[in-house]
Coordinates of C-alpha atoms and ligand atoms in Angstrom, one line a residue:
X1 CA 27.2 18.7 7.8
X2 CA 30.7 17.4 8.0
X3 CA 29.4 14.1 9.2
X4 CA 27.0 14.0 6.3
X5 CA 29.7 14.7 3.8
X6 CA 31.9 12.0 5.3
X7 CA 29.0 9.6 5.1
X8 CA 28.5 10.4 1.5
X9 CA 32.1 9.9 0.7
X10 CA 32.2 6.6 2.6
X11 CA 29.0 5.5 0.9
X12 CA 30.4 6.2 -2.5
X13 CA 33.6 4.4 -1.7
X14 CA 31.8 1.4 -0.4
X15 CA 29.6 1.0 -3.4
X16 CA 32.7 1.2 -5.7
X17 CA 34.4 -1.5 -3.6
X18 CA 31.5 -3.8 -4.0
X19 CA 31.6 -3.1 -7.6
X20 CA 28.0 -4.1 -8.6
X21 CA 25.3 -1.7 -9.8
X22 CA 26.5 1.5 -8.3
X23 CA 23.3 3.5 -8.7
X24 CA 21.0 3.9 -5.8
X25 CA 17.7 5.6 -5.5
X26 CA 14.8 6.3 -3.2
X27 CA 11.3 7.5 -3.7
X28 CA 9.7 8.3 -0.4
X29 CA 6.4 9.7 0.7
X30 CA 7.9 12.6 2.7
X31 CA 11.1 14.5 3.2
X32 CA 11.9 13.1 6.6
X33 CA 11.8 9.5 5.5
X34 CA 13.7 10.5 2.4
X35 CA 16.5 12.1 4.6
X36 CA 16.7 9.0 6.8
X37 CA 16.7 6.5 3.9
X38 CA 19.3 8.4 2.1
X39 CA 21.5 8.8 5.1
X40 CA 21.4 5.0 5.8
X41 CA 22.3 4.2 2.3
X42 CA 25.1 6.7 2.1
X43 CA 26.5 5.2 5.3
X44 CA 26.7 1.8 3.6
X45 CA 23.4 0.4 4.8
X46 CA 21.5 -1.8 2.4
X47 CA 17.9 -1.3 1.1
X48 CA 16.4 -3.2 4.1
X49 CA 18.3 -1.0 6.6
X50 CA 17.0 2.0 4.8
X51 CA 13.4 0.6 4.8
X52 CA 13.5 -0.1 8.5
X53 CA 14.7 3.4 9.3
X54 CA 12.2 5.0 7.0
X55 CA 9.4 2.7 8.2
X56 CA 9.8 4.0 11.8
X57 CA 10.3 7.6 10.7
X58 CA 7.0 7.6 8.8
X59 CA 5.3 6.3 12.0
X60 CA 6.4 9.7 13.5
X61 CA 6.2 12.2 10.6
X62 CA 3.4 10.7 8.5
X63 CA 0.9 9.7 11.1
X64 CA -1.9 9.4 8.5
X65 CA -0.4 6.1 7.3
X66 CA 3.1 5.6 8.7
X67 CA 2.5 3.4 11.7
X68 CA 3.3 1.1 14.6
X69 CA -0.3 0.1 15.0
X70 CA -1.0 -1.0 11.4
X71 CA 0.4 -3.5 8.9
X72 CA 1.7 -3.9 5.4
X73 CA 3.7 -5.8 2.9
X74 CA 7.3 -5.7 1.7
X75 CA 8.5 -7.1 -1.6
X76 CA 12.3 -7.6 -1.8
X77 CA 14.8 -8.5 -4.4
X78 CA 18.3 -9.3 -3.2
X79 CA 21.5 -10.1 -5.1
X80 CA 22.4 -13.7 -4.6
X81 CA 24.1 -14.2 -1.3
X82 CA 26.4 -17.1 -1.3
X83 CA 25.5 -18.6 2.0
X84 CA 21.9 -18.2 1.6
X85 CA 20.2 -21.6 1.6
X86 CA 17.6 -20.9 -0.9
X87 CA 18.9 -19.8 -4.3
X88 CA 15.9 -17.5 -4.8
X89 CA 16.3 -13.8 -5.0
X90 CA 12.8 -12.5 -4.6
X91 CA 11.0 -12.4 -1.2
X92 CA 7.7 -11.2 0.1
X93 CA 7.1 -10.4 3.8
X94 CA 3.4 -10.3 4.8
X95 CA 3.0 -8.3 8.0
X96 CA -0.7 -7.7 7.5
X97 CA -2.9 -7.3 10.5
X98 CA -5.0 -10.3 11.7
X99 CA -8.5 -10.5 13.2
X100 CA -8.4 -11.0 17.0
X101 CA -9.3 -14.4 18.4
X102 CA -12.6 -13.0 19.6
X103 CA -13.7 -11.8 16.1
X104 CA -16.4 -13.7 14.2
X105 CA -18.1 -13.6 10.8
X106 CA -21.0 -11.3 11.8
X107 CA -19.0 -9.1 14.2
X108 CA -20.3 -5.9 12.6
X109 CA -23.9 -6.9 12.0
X110 CA -26.8 -5.9 14.2
X111 CA -29.6 -8.3 15.3
X112 CA -31.4 -7.8 12.0
X113 CA -28.3 -8.8 10.2
X114 CA -27.6 -5.3 8.9
X115 CA -24.1 -3.7 9.0
X116 CA -23.7 -1.4 11.9
X117 CA -22.4 1.8 10.3
X118 CA -18.8 2.6 10.9
X119 CA -18.2 0.0 13.6
X120 CA -15.4 -1.6 11.4
X121 CA -13.9 1.8 10.8
X122 CA -14.0 4.0 13.8
X123 CA -13.4 3.2 17.5
X124 CA -12.1 0.3 19.6
X125 CA -13.5 -2.6 17.6
X126 CA -12.1 -1.5 14.2
X127 CA -8.5 -2.7 14.7
X128 CA -6.8 -5.8 13.6
X129 CA -3.7 -7.1 15.5
X130 CA -0.9 -4.8 14.3
X131 CA 1.9 -6.3 12.1
X132 CA 4.3 -3.5 11.4
X133 CA 6.8 -3.8 14.2
X134 CA 7.1 -7.6 13.6
X135 CA 7.4 -7.0 9.9
X136 CA 10.2 -4.5 10.2
X137 CA 11.9 -6.6 12.8
X138 CA 11.8 -9.8 10.7
X139 CA 13.0 -8.0 7.6
X140 CA 15.9 -6.7 9.6
X141 CA 16.7 -10.0 11.2
X142 CA 17.0 -11.7 7.9
X143 CA 18.5 -9.0 5.7
X144 CA 19.6 -6.1 7.8
X145 CA 23.3 -5.1 8.0
X146 CA 23.3 -2.1 10.4
X147 CA 22.4 -2.3 14.1
X148 CA 18.6 -2.2 14.7
X149 CA 19.0 0.4 17.4
X150 CA 20.9 2.8 15.2
X151 CA 18.2 2.5 12.5
X152 CA 15.5 3.5 15.0
X153 CA 17.4 6.5 16.1
X154 CA 16.1 8.6 13.2
X155 CA 12.5 8.1 14.3
X156 CA 13.4 8.6 17.9
X157 CA 14.9 12.0 17.1
X158 CA 11.9 13.2 15.2
X159 CA 9.6 12.0 17.9
X160 CA 11.6 13.6 20.7
X161 CA 12.8 16.8 19.1
X162 CA 9.8 17.3 16.8
X163 CA 9.5 17.8 13.1
X164 CA 8.0 20.7 11.1
X165 CA 4.5 19.8 10.2
X166 CA 3.9 19.9 6.4
X167 CA 0.7 21.7 5.2
X168 CA -0.8 18.5 3.8
X169 CA -0.6 16.9 7.2
X170 CA -2.6 19.7 8.9
X171 CA -5.2 19.5 6.1
X172 CA -5.5 15.8 6.5
X173 CA -5.8 16.2 10.3
X174 CA -8.6 18.7 9.9
X175 CA -10.4 16.5 7.4
X176 CA -10.1 13.5 9.6
X177 CA -11.4 15.3 12.8
X178 CA -14.5 16.3 10.8
X179 CA -14.8 12.8 9.3
X180 CA -14.9 10.9 12.6
X181 CA -17.3 13.4 14.2
X182 CA -20.4 11.5 15.4
X183 CA -19.4 8.1 13.8
X184 CA -18.8 6.2 17.0
X185 CA -20.0 6.4 20.6
X186 CA -16.6 5.2 21.7
X187 CA -14.4 7.8 23.6
X188 CA -12.0 8.7 20.8
X189 CA -8.8 10.5 21.8
X190 CA -7.4 11.4 18.4
X191 CA -7.9 15.2 18.8
X192 CA -6.2 15.2 22.2
X193 CA -3.1 13.7 20.7
X194 CA -3.0 15.1 17.2
X195 CA -5.3 18.1 17.3
X196 CA -2.2 20.3 17.6
X197 CA -0.7 19.4 14.3
X198 CA -0.3 22.7 12.6
X199 CA 1.4 23.5 9.4
X200 CA 4.9 25.0 9.9
X201 CA 4.9 24.3 13.7
X202 CA 7.2 21.8 15.4
X203 CA 5.3 18.7 16.6
X204 CA 6.8 16.5 19.4
X205 CA 5.6 13.1 20.5
X206 CA 7.3 12.2 23.8
X207 CA 5.2 9.1 24.5
X208 CA 5.9 7.8 21.1
X209 CA 9.6 8.5 21.5
X210 CA 9.6 6.3 24.7
X211 CA 7.8 3.5 22.8
X212 CA 10.4 3.7 20.0
X213 CA 13.2 3.6 22.6
X214 CA 11.7 0.4 24.1
X215 CA 11.4 -1.2 20.7
X216 CA 15.0 -0.1 19.9
X217 CA 16.2 -1.7 23.1
X218 CA 14.1 -4.9 23.1
X219 CA 13.1 -5.4 19.5
X220 CA 9.6 -6.7 18.5
X221 CA 9.3 -8.5 21.9
X222 CA 8.4 -5.2 23.5
X223 CA 5.5 -4.6 21.2
X224 CA 4.1 -8.1 21.3
X225 CA 4.9 -9.3 24.8
X226 CA 6.4 -6.4 26.7
X227 CA 5.4 -3.1 28.1
X228 CA 3.9 -1.7 24.9
X229 CA 1.8 -4.8 24.6
X230 CA 0.4 -4.3 28.0
X231 CA -0.4 -0.6 27.4
X232 CA -2.1 -1.5 24.2
X233 CA -4.3 -4.3 25.5
X234 CA -5.2 -2.5 28.7
X235 CA -6.5 0.5 26.9
X236 CA -8.4 -1.5 24.2
X237 CA -10.0 -3.7 26.8
X238 CA -11.1 -0.8 29.0
X239 CA -13.1 0.4 26.0
X240 CA -14.7 -2.8 24.7
X241 CA -12.0 -3.7 22.2
X242 CA -11.4 -7.3 21.3
X243 CA -7.6 -7.7 21.4
X244 CA -5.9 -9.7 24.1
X245 CA -2.3 -10.2 25.2
X246 CA -2.6 -13.7 23.6
X247 CA -3.5 -12.2 20.3
X248 CA -0.4 -10.0 20.3
X249 CA 1.8 -12.8 21.5
X250 CA 0.5 -15.1 18.7
X251 CA 1.1 -12.6 15.9
X252 CA 3.4 -13.7 13.2
X253 CA 4.7 -12.0 10.1
X254 CA 5.0 -14.5 7.3
X255 CA 7.5 -14.9 4.5
X256 CA 5.5 -15.9 1.4
X257 CA 6.3 -16.7 -2.2
X258 CA 5.7 -13.6 -4.2
X259 CA 3.5 -13.7 -7.3
X260 CA 5.9 -13.9 -10.2
X261 CA 5.1 -13.8 -13.9
X262 CA 6.7 -12.8 -17.2
X263 CA 5.6 -9.8 -19.0
X264 CA 7.1 -8.3 -22.2
X265 CA 10.6 -9.7 -21.6
X266 CA 10.6 -8.9 -17.8
X267 CA 9.8 -10.7 -14.6
X268 CA 7.2 -9.0 -12.4
X269 CA 7.4 -9.8 -8.7
X270 CA 4.4 -8.6 -6.7
X271 CA 2.2 -9.2 -3.7
X272 CA 0.5 -12.6 -3.3
X273 CA -2.6 -13.2 -1.2
X274 CA -3.7 -11.9 1.3
X275 CA -3.1 -9.1 -1.1
X276 CA -5.2 -9.1 -4.2
X277 CA -2.6 -6.8 -5.8
X278 CA -0.2 -9.2 -7.5
X279 CA -2.9 -11.4 -9.0
X280 CA -4.9 -8.4 -10.2
X281 CA -1.9 -6.5 -11.6
X282 CA -0.8 -9.8 -13.3
X283 CA -4.2 -10.2 -14.8
X284 CA -4.3 -6.6 -16.0
X285 CA -0.9 -6.7 -17.6
X286 CA -1.4 -10.0 -19.3
X287 CA -4.9 -9.0 -20.6
X288 CA -3.3 -5.8 -21.8
X289 CA -0.7 -7.7 -23.7
X290 CA -3.1 -10.3 -25.1
X291 CA -5.4 -7.6 -26.5
X292 CA -2.8 -5.3 -28.0
X293 CA -3.4 -6.5 -31.6
X294 CA -7.1 -5.9 -31.2
X295 CA -6.6 -2.5 -29.6
X296 CA -4.4 -1.4 -32.6
X297 CA -7.1 -2.6 -35.0
X298 CA -9.7 -0.7 -33.1
X299 CA -7.6 2.5 -33.3
X300 CA -7.5 2.1 -37.1
X301 CA -11.1 1.3 -37.3
X302 CA -12.5 3.9 -34.9
X303 CA -10.6 7.0 -35.7
X304 CA -13.2 9.5 -34.6
X305 CA -13.0 8.3 -31.0
X306 CA -10.3 10.2 -29.0
X307 CA -7.3 7.9 -28.3
X308 CA -7.6 8.4 -24.6
X309 CA -11.3 7.6 -24.5
X310 CA -10.6 4.3 -26.3
X311 CA -7.8 3.5 -23.9
X312 CA -9.9 4.4 -20.9
X313 CA -12.7 2.1 -22.1
X314 CA -10.3 -0.6 -22.8
X315 CA -8.8 -0.4 -19.3
X316 CA -12.4 -0.3 -17.8
X317 CA -13.2 -3.5 -19.7
X318 CA -10.1 -5.3 -18.3
X319 CA -10.6 -3.9 -14.8
X320 CA -14.2 -4.9 -14.3
X321 CA -13.2 -8.6 -15.0
X322 CA -10.3 -8.4 -12.6
X323 CA -12.4 -6.9 -9.8
X324 CA -15.1 -9.5 -10.3
X325 CA -12.4 -12.2 -9.7
X326 CA -11.0 -10.3 -6.8
X327 CA -14.4 -10.2 -5.0
X328 CA -15.0 -13.9 -5.6
X329 CA -11.7 -15.7 -5.2
X330 CA -9.3 -13.6 -3.1
X331 CA -8.7 -13.9 0.6
X332 CA -6.2 -15.0 3.2
X333 CA -4.4 -18.1 1.8
X334 CA -4.1 -19.6 5.3
X335 CA -7.9 -19.9 5.3
X336 CA -9.1 -20.2 1.7
X337 CA -7.6 -21.8 -1.4
X338 CA -6.9 -19.0 -3.7
X339 CA -6.4 -20.3 -7.3
X340 CA -3.5 -17.9 -8.0
X341 CA -2.1 -20.0 -10.9
X342 CA -5.4 -20.5 -12.6
X343 CA -6.3 -16.8 -12.3
X344 CA -3.0 -15.9 -14.0
X345 CA -2.9 -18.7 -16.5
X346 CA -2.8 -17.8 -20.2
X347 CA -5.7 -20.2 -21.0
X348 CA -8.0 -18.5 -18.4
X349 CA -7.0 -15.0 -19.4
X350 CA -7.5 -15.8 -23.1
X351 CA -11.0 -16.8 -22.3
X352 CA -11.6 -13.7 -20.1
X353 CA -10.2 -11.5 -22.9
X354 CA -12.8 -12.9 -25.4
X355 CA -15.6 -11.1 -23.6
X356 CA -14.1 -7.7 -23.9
X357 CA -16.3 -5.3 -25.9
X358 CA -15.0 -2.5 -28.0
X359 CA -18.0 -0.4 -28.8
X360 CA -20.2 -1.1 -25.8
X361 CA -19.9 -1.5 -22.1
X362 CA -19.9 -5.1 -20.7
X363 CA -22.8 -5.6 -18.3
X364 CA -21.9 -5.5 -14.6
X365 CA -23.5 -8.4 -12.9
X366 CA -24.9 -6.5 -9.9
X367 CA -25.0 -3.0 -8.6
X368 CA -23.7 -1.7 -5.3
X369 CA -23.3 1.8 -4.2
X370 CA -19.6 2.5 -3.8
X371 CA -18.2 5.3 -1.6
X372 CA -14.6 6.4 -1.8
X373 CA -13.5 8.5 1.0
X374 CA -10.1 10.2 1.4
X375 CA -7.8 7.3 1.8
X376 CA -4.3 7.1 3.2
X377 CA -1.7 4.4 3.1
X378 CA 1.9 5.0 2.2
X379 CA 4.5 3.4 0.0
X380 CA 8.2 3.7 -0.5
X381 CA 10.7 2.3 -3.1
X382 CA 14.4 1.9 -2.4
X383 CA 17.3 0.5 -4.5
X384 CA 20.7 0.3 -2.9
X385 CA 24.1 0.4 -4.6
X386 CA 24.4 -3.4 -4.5
X387 CA 21.2 -3.9 -6.6
X388 CA 19.0 -4.9 -3.7
X389 CA 15.5 -3.4 -3.8
X390 CA 12.7 -2.9 -1.4
X391 CA 9.1 -2.1 -2.3
X392 CA 7.1 -1.5 0.8
X393 CA 3.5 -0.4 1.3
X394 CA 2.0 -0.2 4.8
X395 CA -1.1 1.4 6.3
X396 CA -3.5 2.1 9.1
X397 CA -6.2 1.7 6.4
X398 CA -8.0 5.1 6.5
X399 CA -5.8 8.2 7.4
X400 CA -5.1 8.0 11.1
X401 CA -6.8 4.7 11.4
X402 CA -9.6 4.1 13.9
X403 CA -9.2 7.4 15.8
X404 CA -7.8 5.6 18.8
X405 CA -4.4 6.5 20.2
X406 CA -2.7 4.2 22.7
X407 CA -2.4 6.8 25.4
X408 CA 0.9 6.0 27.1
X409 CA 2.5 4.7 24.0
X410 CA 1.5 7.5 21.6
X411 CA 0.6 5.6 18.5
X412 CA -2.5 5.2 16.4
X413 CA -4.5 2.0 15.9
X414 CA -5.6 0.8 12.5
X415 CA -9.1 0.3 11.2
X416 CA -8.1 -2.5 8.9
X417 CA -11.1 -4.7 10.0
X418 CA -13.1 -2.9 7.4
X419 CA -11.1 -4.6 4.7
X420 CA -12.9 -7.8 5.5
X421 CA -16.2 -8.4 3.8
X422 CA -18.5 -7.4 6.8
X423 CA -21.5 -8.9 4.9
X424 CA -21.5 -10.6 1.5
X425 CA -22.1 -8.0 -1.3
X426 CA -21.9 -5.0 1.0
X427 CA -19.2 -2.6 -0.1
X428 CA -16.4 -1.5 2.2
X429 CA -15.1 2.0 2.5
X430 CA -13.3 1.7 -0.9
X431 CA -16.5 0.5 -2.6
X432 CA -15.3 -3.1 -3.1
X433 CA -17.3 -6.1 -2.2
X434 CA -16.4 -9.6 -1.2
X435 CA -17.9 -12.9 -0.2
X436 CA -17.0 -16.0 1.9
X437 CA -13.3 -15.9 0.8
X438 CA -12.9 -12.7 2.7
X439 CA -15.3 -13.1 5.6
X440 CA -14.1 -12.5 9.2
X441 CA -12.5 -15.4 11.2
X442 CA -10.2 -15.4 14.2
X443 CA -6.6 -14.8 13.3
X444 CA -7.4 -14.4 9.6
X445 CA -5.9 -11.6 7.5
X446 CA -8.2 -9.2 5.7
X447 CA -7.9 -9.0 1.9
X448 CA -5.8 -6.1 0.7
X449 CA -5.1 -4.2 -2.5
X450 CA -1.6 -3.1 -1.5
X451 CA 0.8 -4.1 -4.2
X452 CA 4.5 -3.4 -3.6
X453 CA 6.0 -4.5 -6.9
X454 CA 9.4 -5.0 -8.5
X455 CA 10.2 -5.7 -12.1
X456 CA 13.4 -7.4 -13.2
X457 CA 15.0 -7.4 -16.6
X458 CA 17.8 -9.8 -17.3
X459 CA 17.9 -10.5 -13.6
X460 CA 18.5 -6.9 -12.6
X461 CA 16.1 -4.5 -10.9
X462 CA 14.4 -2.4 -13.5
X463 CA 11.5 -0.9 -11.6
X464 CA 10.3 -0.6 -8.0
X465 CA 6.8 0.7 -7.7
X466 CA 3.8 1.0 -5.4
X467 CA 1.2 3.4 -4.0
X468 CA -1.5 3.9 -1.5
X469 CA -5.1 4.4 -2.7
X470 CA -7.2 1.5 -1.5
X471 CA -8.8 -0.3 -4.4
X472 CA -7.2 2.2 -6.8
X473 CA -3.8 0.9 -5.9
X474 CA -4.1 -2.0 -8.4
X475 CA -5.0 0.2 -11.3
X476 CA -2.5 2.9 -10.5
X477 CA 0.4 0.4 -10.4
X478 CA -0.8 -1.2 -13.6
X479 CA -1.0 2.2 -15.4
X480 CA 2.4 3.4 -14.2
X481 CA 4.0 0.2 -15.4
X482 CA 2.4 0.5 -18.8
X483 CA 3.2 4.2 -19.0
X484 CA 6.9 3.6 -18.6
X485 CA 7.5 0.3 -20.3
X486 CA 4.9 0.2 -23.0
X487 CA 4.4 3.9 -23.7
X488 CA 7.9 5.2 -23.2
X489 CA 7.2 7.9 -20.6
X490 CA 9.8 9.1 -18.2
X491 CA 9.2 8.2 -14.6
X492 CA 7.9 11.6 -13.7
X493 CA 5.6 11.8 -16.8
X494 CA 4.3 8.3 -15.9
X495 CA 3.3 9.5 -12.5
X496 CA 1.9 12.9 -13.5
X497 CA -0.3 11.5 -16.3
X498 CA -4.0 11.3 -15.6
X499 CA -5.0 7.9 -14.2
X500 CA -8.4 6.3 -14.6
X501 CA -10.0 3.6 -12.5
X502 CA -13.0 1.3 -12.9
X503 CA -13.7 -1.4 -10.3
X504 CA -16.8 -3.1 -11.5
X505 CA -19.0 -1.2 -9.0
X506 CA -20.5 1.4 -9.0
X507 CA -21.8 0.2 -12.4
X508 CA -20.2 1.9 -15.4
X509 CA -18.4 4.5 -13.3
X510 CA -15.0 5.6 -14.2
X511 CA -13.0 7.7 -11.7
X512 CA -10.2 9.9 -12.9
X513 CA -7.5 12.2 -11.6
X514 CA -6.4 14.7 -12.6
X515 CA -8.9 16.1 -15.1
X516 CA -9.3 14.5 -18.6
X517 CA -9.8 16.5 -21.7
X518 CA -13.5 17.5 -22.4
X519 CA -13.5 15.5 -25.7
X520 CA -12.4 12.4 -23.9
X521 CA -15.0 12.8 -21.2
X522 CA -17.8 13.4 -23.7
X523 CA -16.8 10.4 -25.8
X524 CA -16.9 8.2 -22.7
X525 CA -20.2 9.6 -21.6
X526 CA -21.6 9.0 -25.0
X527 CA -20.6 5.3 -24.6
X528 CA -22.7 5.2 -21.4
X529 CA -20.1 5.8 -18.6
X530 CA -20.5 8.2 -15.8
X531 CA -17.4 10.0 -14.8
X532 CA -16.3 10.9 -11.4
X533 CA -13.3 12.9 -10.3
X534 CA -11.6 11.1 -7.5
X535 CA -9.9 13.7 -5.4
X536 CA -7.2 11.3 -4.5
X537 CA -5.8 8.6 -6.6
X538 CA -2.7 7.3 -5.0
X539 CA 0.8 8.6 -4.3
X540 CA 3.1 6.5 -6.4
X541 CA 6.7 6.2 -5.5
X542 CA 8.7 5.0 -8.4
X543 CA 12.3 4.0 -9.2
X544 CA 13.4 3.0 -12.7
X545 CA 16.9 1.6 -13.3
X546 CA 19.0 0.5 -16.2
X547 CA 22.4 -1.1 -16.0
X548 CA 24.2 2.1 -15.1
X549 CA 21.8 4.4 -13.4
X550 CA 18.5 4.9 -11.7
X551 CA 15.8 7.6 -11.9
X552 CA 13.3 8.2 -9.1
X553 CA 10.0 10.0 -9.1
X554 CA 7.4 10.9 -6.5
X555 CA 3.7 11.4 -7.4
X556 CA 2.6 15.0 -7.9
X557 CA -0.5 14.0 -5.8
X558 CA 1.5 13.7 -2.6
X559 CA 4.3 15.2 -0.5
X560 CA 7.0 12.7 -1.6
X561 CA 10.7 13.3 -2.2
X562 CA 12.8 11.2 -4.5
X563 CA 16.5 11.1 -5.3
X564 CA 18.9 9.0 -7.3
X565 CA 22.7 9.1 -7.1
Ligands
LIG601 O1 -5.0 -3.0 2.3 C1 -5.7 -2.3 1.6 O2 -6.0 -2.5 0.5 C2 -6.2 -1.0 2.2 N1 -6.3 -1.1 3.7 C3 -5.3 0.1 1.8 C4 -5.8 1.4 2.3 C5 -5.3 2.5 1.5 O3 -4.6 2.3 0.5 C6 -5.7 3.8 1.9 N2 -5.0 4.7 1.1 N3 -4.7 5.5 0.4

């Protein structure tokens, strides 16, 4: 307690001495990561230090999505640092998984060319080469200010001494055990390792603690070339997995130019390919702005339609155009040319906006059955007292990934291979389709929707936002930005408000969460939409700042904890 108080005092003093924006805030997906991130910041660590500590803690306390065996993206904004060679202040770190060398386009098809059910989701062939450890390592190498080893200690403690299992974690564990049942003939060991997750009980992970200690001592080299690499490859290869030691040794996290565009007097900084997020959110926000005059005119003209129904239809019209572009053009930029600038250009979007219909539903070009399962990824948003911000989303893809635990190392493997287009036109677990731009190739990154985003106003951080939710990530981030900046909601109101989602396919289906008023639903049904409650629509972690203070909010839909000071 005394140590904590001292830390708080020191933290406060430090931020005053630096004399920049003194507000700091965190919005984290669970209380353990919140405690670690806050402690690091109060001890004078910066946003990246806090992100590294939290990233490893979540690998212990949020095993649905926090991970060592997965991957993700980090969007960062830093104050100008004098000795930094490039004058730019916004960065993006891509630590997405890659396909193993042995992967090929038709990996998941049988001899008749049909998709083998669940092969890309459950078992030993579902995993891409993990990127998380390299990502956190590289972020720390470039921007960290506290010792790596010290930052990993929070996670090591939770793994060694245990943490109290939250009710939602037990629920998710039960759901997942039932979900993987019978989906793979591989020997899955999820239940052996995580079957004992019980609400209110302490859960210890001794093997994971050892792995974290090795990574603390040797850095990313342990995971990619050392003992952990050997454990991982040995187990995967025994069971028909594709990954090799060479795949791990060849893995690189990549610094990329983030997607940047202006919107209503701000600069939005978001995820470039291999995420579809930044492009899609850019298209949505720009289309939203372009069509405002017409939306207002429709409001006047069509007064009997409930406001929320009109808005939902408007969003659906924008979203179906955006998801059509996503399916066609987006993929790993190291393999395909993604026309980012064109997709975000005013001329192109003006042309796209012209097709938007106000009193009828635009035809979807083709119909595919979508299936949205319980998804799980996790996001956190951090602003430190110096005005640096980190927006980080990472994942195993589905909750708990592929159902495979690396035995001696105690961590779960991802099932991110399902984010590739396994066959043109066939929907993945999130119901989204793709074509050649996102087909499987060795070392290629699978297309993502993860969209860690930061908005700047007058060069200062105004918003840090992101969420899990598979294909709904894009529309959730879009709606939260609009809720706060165009509709004037407080951060918490913006997260609690119902969100709607349309992704082109299934045709004319709008998903919502939480419930919409009956009048809104009937009006939409009358227009020809089918409505589907989506039991899960993200877990947004949001920080909003002005020049003097920050506010933070965590989605009601999750178990997040936020704080600003
Ligand atoms: O990268 C993607 O878009 C997905 N693998 C993210 C999965 C996800 O968000 C699941 N979560 N809720």
